[in-house]
Coordinates of C-alpha atoms and ligand atoms in Angstrom, one line a residue:
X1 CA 25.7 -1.0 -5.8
X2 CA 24.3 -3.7 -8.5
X3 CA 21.2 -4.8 -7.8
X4 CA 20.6 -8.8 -7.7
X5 CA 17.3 -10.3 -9.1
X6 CA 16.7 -13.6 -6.5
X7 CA 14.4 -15.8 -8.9
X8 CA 12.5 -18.6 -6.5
X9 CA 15.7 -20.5 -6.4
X10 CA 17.6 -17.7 -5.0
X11 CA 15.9 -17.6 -1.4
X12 CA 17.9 -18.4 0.7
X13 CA 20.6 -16.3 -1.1
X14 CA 18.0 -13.5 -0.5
X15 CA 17.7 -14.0 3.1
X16 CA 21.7 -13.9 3.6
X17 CA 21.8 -10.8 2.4
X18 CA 19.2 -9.5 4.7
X19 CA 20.8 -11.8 8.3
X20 CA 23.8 -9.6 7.2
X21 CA 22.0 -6.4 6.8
X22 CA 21.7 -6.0 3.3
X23 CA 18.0 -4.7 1.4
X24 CA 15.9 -6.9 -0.6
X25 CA 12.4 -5.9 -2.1
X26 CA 10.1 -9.0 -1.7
X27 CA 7.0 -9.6 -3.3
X28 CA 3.6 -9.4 -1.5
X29 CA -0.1 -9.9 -2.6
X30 CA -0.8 -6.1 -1.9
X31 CA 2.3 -4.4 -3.4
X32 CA 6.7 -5.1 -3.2
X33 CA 7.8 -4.3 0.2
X34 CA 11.5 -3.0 1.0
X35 CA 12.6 -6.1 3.0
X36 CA 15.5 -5.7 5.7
X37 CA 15.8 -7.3 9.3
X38 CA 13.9 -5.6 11.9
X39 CA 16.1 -6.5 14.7
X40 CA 19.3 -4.5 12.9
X41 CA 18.5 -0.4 13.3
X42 CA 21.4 -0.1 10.9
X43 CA 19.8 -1.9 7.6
X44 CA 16.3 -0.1 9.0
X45 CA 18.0 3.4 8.8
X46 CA 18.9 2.2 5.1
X47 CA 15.5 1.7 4.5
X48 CA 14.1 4.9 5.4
X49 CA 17.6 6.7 3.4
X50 CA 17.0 4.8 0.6
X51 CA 13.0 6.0 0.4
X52 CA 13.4 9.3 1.6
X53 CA 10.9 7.5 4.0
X54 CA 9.9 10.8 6.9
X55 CA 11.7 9.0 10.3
X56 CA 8.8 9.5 12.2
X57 CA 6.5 7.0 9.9
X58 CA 6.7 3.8 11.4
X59 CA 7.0 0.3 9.8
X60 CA 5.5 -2.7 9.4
X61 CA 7.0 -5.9 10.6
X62 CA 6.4 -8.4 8.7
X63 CA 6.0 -12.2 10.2
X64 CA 5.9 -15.6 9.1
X65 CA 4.0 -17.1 11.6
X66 CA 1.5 -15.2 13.9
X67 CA 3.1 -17.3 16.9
X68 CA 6.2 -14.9 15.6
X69 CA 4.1 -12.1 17.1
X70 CA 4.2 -13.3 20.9
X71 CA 8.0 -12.8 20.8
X72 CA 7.0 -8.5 21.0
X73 CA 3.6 -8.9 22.0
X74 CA 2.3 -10.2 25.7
X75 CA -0.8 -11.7 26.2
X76 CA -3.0 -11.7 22.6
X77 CA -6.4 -10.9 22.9
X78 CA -9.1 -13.6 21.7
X79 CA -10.1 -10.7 19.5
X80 CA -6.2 -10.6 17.8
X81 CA -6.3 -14.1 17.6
X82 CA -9.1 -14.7 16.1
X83 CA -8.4 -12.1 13.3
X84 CA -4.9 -13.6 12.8
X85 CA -6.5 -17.0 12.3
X86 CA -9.2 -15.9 9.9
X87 CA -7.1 -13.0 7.9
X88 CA -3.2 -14.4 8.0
X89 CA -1.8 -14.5 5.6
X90 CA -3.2 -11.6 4.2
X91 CA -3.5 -8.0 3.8
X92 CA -4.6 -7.0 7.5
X93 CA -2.3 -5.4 9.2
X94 CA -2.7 -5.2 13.2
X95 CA -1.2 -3.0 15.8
X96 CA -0.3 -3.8 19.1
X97 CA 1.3 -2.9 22.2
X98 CA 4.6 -3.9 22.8
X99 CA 7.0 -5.6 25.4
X100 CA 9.2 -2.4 26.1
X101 CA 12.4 -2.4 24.2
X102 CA 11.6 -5.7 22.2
X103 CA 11.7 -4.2 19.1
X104 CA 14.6 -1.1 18.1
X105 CA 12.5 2.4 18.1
X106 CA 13.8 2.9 14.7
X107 CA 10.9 0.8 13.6
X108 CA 8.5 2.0 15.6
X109 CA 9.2 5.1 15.6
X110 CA 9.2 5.4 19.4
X111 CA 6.2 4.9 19.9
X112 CA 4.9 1.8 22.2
X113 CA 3.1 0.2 19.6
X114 CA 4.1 -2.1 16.7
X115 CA 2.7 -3.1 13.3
X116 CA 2.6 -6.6 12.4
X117 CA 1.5 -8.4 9.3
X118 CA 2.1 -12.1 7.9
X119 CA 1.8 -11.7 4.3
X120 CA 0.4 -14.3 1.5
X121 CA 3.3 -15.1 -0.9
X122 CA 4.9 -18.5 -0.1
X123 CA 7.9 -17.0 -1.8
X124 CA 8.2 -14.0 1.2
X125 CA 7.0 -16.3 3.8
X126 CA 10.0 -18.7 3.2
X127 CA 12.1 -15.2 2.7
X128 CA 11.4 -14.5 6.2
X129 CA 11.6 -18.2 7.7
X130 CA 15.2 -18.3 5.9
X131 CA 16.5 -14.9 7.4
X132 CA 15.3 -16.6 11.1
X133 CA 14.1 -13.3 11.9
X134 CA 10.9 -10.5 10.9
X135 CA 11.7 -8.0 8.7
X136 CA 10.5 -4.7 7.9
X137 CA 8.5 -3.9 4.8
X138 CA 7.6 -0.4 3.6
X139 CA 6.3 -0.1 -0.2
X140 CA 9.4 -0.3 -2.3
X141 CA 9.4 2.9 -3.4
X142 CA 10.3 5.9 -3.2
X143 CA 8.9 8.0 -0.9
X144 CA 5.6 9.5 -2.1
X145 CA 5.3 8.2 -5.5
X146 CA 2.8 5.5 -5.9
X147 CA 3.5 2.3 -4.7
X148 CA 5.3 -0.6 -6.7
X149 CA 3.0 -3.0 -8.1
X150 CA 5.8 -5.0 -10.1
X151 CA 9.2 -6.2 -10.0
X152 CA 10.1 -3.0 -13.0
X153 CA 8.4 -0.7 -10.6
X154 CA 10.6 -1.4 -7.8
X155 CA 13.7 -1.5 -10.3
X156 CA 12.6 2.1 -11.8
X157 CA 13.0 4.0 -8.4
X158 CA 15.8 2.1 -6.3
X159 CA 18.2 0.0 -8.5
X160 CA 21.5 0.8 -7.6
X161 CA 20.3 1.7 -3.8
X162 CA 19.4 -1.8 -2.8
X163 CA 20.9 -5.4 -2.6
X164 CA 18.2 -7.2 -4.8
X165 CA 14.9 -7.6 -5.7
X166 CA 13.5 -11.0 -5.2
X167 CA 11.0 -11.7 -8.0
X168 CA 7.1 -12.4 -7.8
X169 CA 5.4 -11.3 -10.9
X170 CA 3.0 -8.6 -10.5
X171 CA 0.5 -8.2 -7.4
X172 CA -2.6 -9.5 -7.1
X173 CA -4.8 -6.9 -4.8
X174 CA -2.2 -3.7 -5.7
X175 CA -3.0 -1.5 -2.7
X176 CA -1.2 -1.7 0.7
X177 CA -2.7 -3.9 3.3
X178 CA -5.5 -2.6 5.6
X179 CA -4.3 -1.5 9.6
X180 CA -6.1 -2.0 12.0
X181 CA -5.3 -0.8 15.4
X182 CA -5.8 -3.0 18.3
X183 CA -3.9 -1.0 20.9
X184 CA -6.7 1.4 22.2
X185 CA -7.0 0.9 25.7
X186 CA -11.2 1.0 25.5
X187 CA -10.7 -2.3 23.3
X188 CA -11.9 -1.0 20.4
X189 CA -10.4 -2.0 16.9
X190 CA -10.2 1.0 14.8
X191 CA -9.2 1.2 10.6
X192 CA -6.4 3.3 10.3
X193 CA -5.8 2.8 6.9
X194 CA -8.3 1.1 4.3
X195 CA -7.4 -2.0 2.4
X196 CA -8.6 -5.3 0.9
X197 CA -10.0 -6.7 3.9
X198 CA -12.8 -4.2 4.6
X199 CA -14.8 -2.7 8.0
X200 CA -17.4 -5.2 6.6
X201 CA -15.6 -8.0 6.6
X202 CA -14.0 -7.5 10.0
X203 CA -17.2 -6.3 11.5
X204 CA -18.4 -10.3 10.3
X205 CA -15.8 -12.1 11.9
X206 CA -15.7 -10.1 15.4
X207 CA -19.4 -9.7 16.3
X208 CA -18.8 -6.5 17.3
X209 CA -18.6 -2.4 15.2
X210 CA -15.1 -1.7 14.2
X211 CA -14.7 2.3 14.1
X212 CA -12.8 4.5 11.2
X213 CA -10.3 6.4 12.3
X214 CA -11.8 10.2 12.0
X215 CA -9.5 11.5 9.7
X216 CA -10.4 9.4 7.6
X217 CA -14.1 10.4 8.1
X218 CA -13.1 14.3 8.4
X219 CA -10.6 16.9 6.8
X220 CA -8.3 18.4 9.0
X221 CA -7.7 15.7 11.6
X222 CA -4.3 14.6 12.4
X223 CA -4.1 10.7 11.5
X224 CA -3.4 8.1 14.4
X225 CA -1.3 6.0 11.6
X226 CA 1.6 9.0 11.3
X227 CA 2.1 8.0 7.9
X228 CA -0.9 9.1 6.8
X229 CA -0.5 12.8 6.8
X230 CA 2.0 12.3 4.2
X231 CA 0.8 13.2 0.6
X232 CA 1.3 10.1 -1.2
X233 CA 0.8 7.7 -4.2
X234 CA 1.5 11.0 -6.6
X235 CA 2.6 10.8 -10.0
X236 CA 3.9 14.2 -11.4
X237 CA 1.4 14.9 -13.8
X238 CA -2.0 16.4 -12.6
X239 CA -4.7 14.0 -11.3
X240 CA -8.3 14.6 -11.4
X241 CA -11.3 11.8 -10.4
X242 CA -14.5 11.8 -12.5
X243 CA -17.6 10.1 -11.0
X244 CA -19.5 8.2 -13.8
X245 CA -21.7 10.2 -15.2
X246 CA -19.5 13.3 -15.6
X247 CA -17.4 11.9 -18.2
X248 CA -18.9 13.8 -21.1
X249 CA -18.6 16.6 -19.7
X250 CA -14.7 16.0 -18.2
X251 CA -13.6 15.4 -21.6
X252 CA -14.9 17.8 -23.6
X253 CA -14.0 20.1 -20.9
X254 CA -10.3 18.8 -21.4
X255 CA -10.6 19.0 -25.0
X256 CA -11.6 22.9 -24.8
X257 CA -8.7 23.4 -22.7
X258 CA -6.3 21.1 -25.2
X259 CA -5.0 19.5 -22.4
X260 CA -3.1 15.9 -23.1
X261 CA -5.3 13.7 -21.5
X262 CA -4.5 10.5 -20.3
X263 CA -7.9 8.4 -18.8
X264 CA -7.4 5.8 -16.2
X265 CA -10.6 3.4 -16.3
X266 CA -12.6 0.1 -16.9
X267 CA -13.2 -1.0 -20.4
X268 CA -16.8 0.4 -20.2
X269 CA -15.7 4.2 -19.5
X270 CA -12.7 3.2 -21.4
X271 CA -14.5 2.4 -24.8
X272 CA -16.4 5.6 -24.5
X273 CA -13.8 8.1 -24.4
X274 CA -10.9 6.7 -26.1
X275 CA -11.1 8.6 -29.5
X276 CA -11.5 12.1 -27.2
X277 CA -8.1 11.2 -25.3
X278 CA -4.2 10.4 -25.9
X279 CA -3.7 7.8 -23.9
X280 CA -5.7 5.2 -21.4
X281 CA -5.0 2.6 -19.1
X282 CA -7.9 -0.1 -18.9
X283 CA -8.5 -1.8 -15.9
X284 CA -9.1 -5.4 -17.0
X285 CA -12.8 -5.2 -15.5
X286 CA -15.3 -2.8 -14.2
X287 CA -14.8 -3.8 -11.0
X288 CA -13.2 -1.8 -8.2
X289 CA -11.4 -5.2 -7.4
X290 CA -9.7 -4.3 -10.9
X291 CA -9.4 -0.7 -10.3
X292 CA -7.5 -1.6 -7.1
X293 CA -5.1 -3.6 -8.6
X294 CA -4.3 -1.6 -11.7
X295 CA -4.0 1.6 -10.1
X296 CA -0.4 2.4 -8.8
X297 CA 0.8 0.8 -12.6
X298 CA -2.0 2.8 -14.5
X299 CA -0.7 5.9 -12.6
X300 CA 3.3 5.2 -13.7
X301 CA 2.5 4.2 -17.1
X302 CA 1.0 7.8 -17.6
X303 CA 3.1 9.6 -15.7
X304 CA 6.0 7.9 -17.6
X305 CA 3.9 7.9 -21.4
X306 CA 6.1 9.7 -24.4
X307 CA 2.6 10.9 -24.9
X308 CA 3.5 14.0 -22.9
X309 CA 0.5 13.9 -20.4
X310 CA -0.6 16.8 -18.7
X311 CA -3.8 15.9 -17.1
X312 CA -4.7 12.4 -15.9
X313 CA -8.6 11.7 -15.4
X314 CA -9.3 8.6 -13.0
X315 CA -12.8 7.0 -12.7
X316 CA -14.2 7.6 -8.9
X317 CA -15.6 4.6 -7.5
X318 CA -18.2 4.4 -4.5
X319 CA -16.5 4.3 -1.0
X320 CA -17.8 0.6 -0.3
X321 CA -16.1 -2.8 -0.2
X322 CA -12.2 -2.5 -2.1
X323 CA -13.7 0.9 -3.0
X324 CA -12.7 2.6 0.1
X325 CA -8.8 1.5 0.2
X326 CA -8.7 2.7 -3.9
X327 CA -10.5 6.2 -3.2
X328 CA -8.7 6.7 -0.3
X329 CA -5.2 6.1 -2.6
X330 CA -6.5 8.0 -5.6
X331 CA -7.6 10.7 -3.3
X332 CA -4.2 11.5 -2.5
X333 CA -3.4 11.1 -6.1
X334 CA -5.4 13.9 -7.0
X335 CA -4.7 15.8 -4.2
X336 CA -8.8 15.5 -3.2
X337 CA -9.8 17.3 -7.2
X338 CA -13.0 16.1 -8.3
X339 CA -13.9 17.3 -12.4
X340 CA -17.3 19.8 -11.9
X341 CA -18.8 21.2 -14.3
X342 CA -18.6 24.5 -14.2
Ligands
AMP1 P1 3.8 1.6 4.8 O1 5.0 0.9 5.4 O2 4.1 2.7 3.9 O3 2.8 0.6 4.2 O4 3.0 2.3 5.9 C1 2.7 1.6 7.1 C2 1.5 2.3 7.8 O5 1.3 1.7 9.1 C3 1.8 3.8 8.0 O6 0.6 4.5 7.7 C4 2.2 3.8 9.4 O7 2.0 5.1 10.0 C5 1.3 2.8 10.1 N1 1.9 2.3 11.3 C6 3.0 1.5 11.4 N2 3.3 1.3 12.8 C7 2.3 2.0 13.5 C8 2.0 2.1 14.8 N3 2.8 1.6 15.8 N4 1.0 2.9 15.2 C9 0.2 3.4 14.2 N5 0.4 3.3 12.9 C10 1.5 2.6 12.5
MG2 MG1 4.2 3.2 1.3

């Protein structure tokens, strides 16, 4: 199959594809999602086939309009209303119960919840309004490699498997969105997966504590968000984090070993161990705003470098703010390795 490239004039060409079943990538604020009708269980099997997506990982549908919602949904809480008014369009993802059977349990994964999201990107927004119906939106790639951050990113891993790719430059936040689950029968909202809009912020708006789903608090616990027992986000080549002040030590410890190192950071780490290492990607601050966005694309460029990598080293951030949705991504990057000195 040729893959299309839908430039902004292109929509509505876009969205015929998908009313007839077909796959297009579509351009978010947090990363490219794998676009296809959520009302056809045909084009969502496609999805999950063209990923090598686990069929027991659920997806998000994605709406234009949160009065989309009410179609699956009965009865919105204040609380879901409230968050939808404040957050959409934007990375916060929220989970609800369901009308039974208003939604095929090929995207739900049979359970009786859903996953709904209005993202911020006119261009997807109009995508969706043009198709006249919501569409599903896994990261468009494949399956437990990190998640596409550009239109070349989405091109490297499925051209040829999908219908088109409609274009949106490069993503502005570059992790997934946050979930938050607002099924729990107590009433309680709880973070299933971190993202941009953080326990903080949501706390703010609602008045009230937001809890963190334990596994993401404890080792061992099987994750209310099935997709997040999956390993993840991982290039080939070995990851390892290195908290600030071990980077001394990491490098020369690297160098002793004559590993190929490549160095994911900000320009302030960056600066200092450049002449030590083959090959780094700078973040284009010291933030962890920067570090979020950068990365998924720092991660391929490495994994990809002719340098012929064989240990990345990523700068750890604290857990706090955008912090929490990059360490909980670059944990699974590293499979959980911290540099210690030995
Ligand atoms: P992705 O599509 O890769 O961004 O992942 C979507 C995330 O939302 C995964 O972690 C899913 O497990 C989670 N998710 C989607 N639907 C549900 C649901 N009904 N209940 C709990 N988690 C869900
Ligand atoms: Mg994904």
């Amino acid at each position: 199959m040729e893959t299309k490239i839908f430039d902004q004039q292109h929509i509505a060409e876009a969205a015929a594809v998908i009313a007839n079943g077909g796959l297009v990538a579509f351009p978010t604020e947090t990363v490219y999602g794998l676009g296809a009708s959520a009302l056809l269980p045909d084009a969502v099997a496609q999805v999950y086939q063209v990923k090598g997506r686990p069929s027991d990982n659920p997806l998000i549908v994605h709406v234009a309009a949160p009065t989309q919602v009410e179609t699956y949904v009965d009865n919105l809480s204040p609380m879901a209303k409230q968050l939808m008014q404040t957050f959409w369009p934007g990375p916060l993802t929220l989970i609800f119960n369901i009308k039974p059977n208003s939604l095929p349990s090929i995207v739900t994964g049979g359970l009786p919840t859903a996953a709904f999201r209005m993202p911020d990107h006119p261009q997807t927004v109009a995508l969706i309004q043009q198709a006249q119906q919501p569409l599903v939106g896994p990261s468009a790639n494949t399956s437990g490699k990190p998640s596409p951050t550009s239109v070349d990113h989405v091109w490297h891993d499925l051209h040829g498997k999908i219908a088109g790719i409609l274009e949106g430059g490069a993503t502005r936040i570059g992790v997934e969105s946050t979930v938050l689950d607002l099924s729990d029968p107590s009433g309680t909202p709880i973070i299933l997966r971190p993202g941009a809009i953080t326990k903080e912020q949501l706390e703010a708006v609602l008045e009230r504590d937001v809890l963190l789903d334990k596994h993401l608090v404890s080792a061992g616990e099987t994750p209310k968000a099935p997709g997040m027992k999956y390993k993840h986000y991982a290039p080939n080549t070995r990851v390892m984090m290195v908290k600030d002040a071990d980077w001394a030590a990491a490098t020369a410890w690297a160098q002793a070993n004559h590993f190929k190192v490549g160095v994911l950071a900000g320009p302030e780490i960056a600066e200092r161990v450049r002449t030590e290492t083959a090959a780094v990607y700078q973040y284009f601050n010291d933030s962890a705003e920067a570090a979020a966005r950068g990365l998924f694309a720092g991660l391929r460029a490495l994994d990809e470098s002719t340098a012929g990598l064989n240990l990345l080293l990523a700068a750890a951030f604290p857990e706090e703010g955008i912090g929490a949705a990059y360490m909980n991504r670059l944990k699974k990057a590293a499979n959980h390795e911290y540099f210690q000195e030995k």
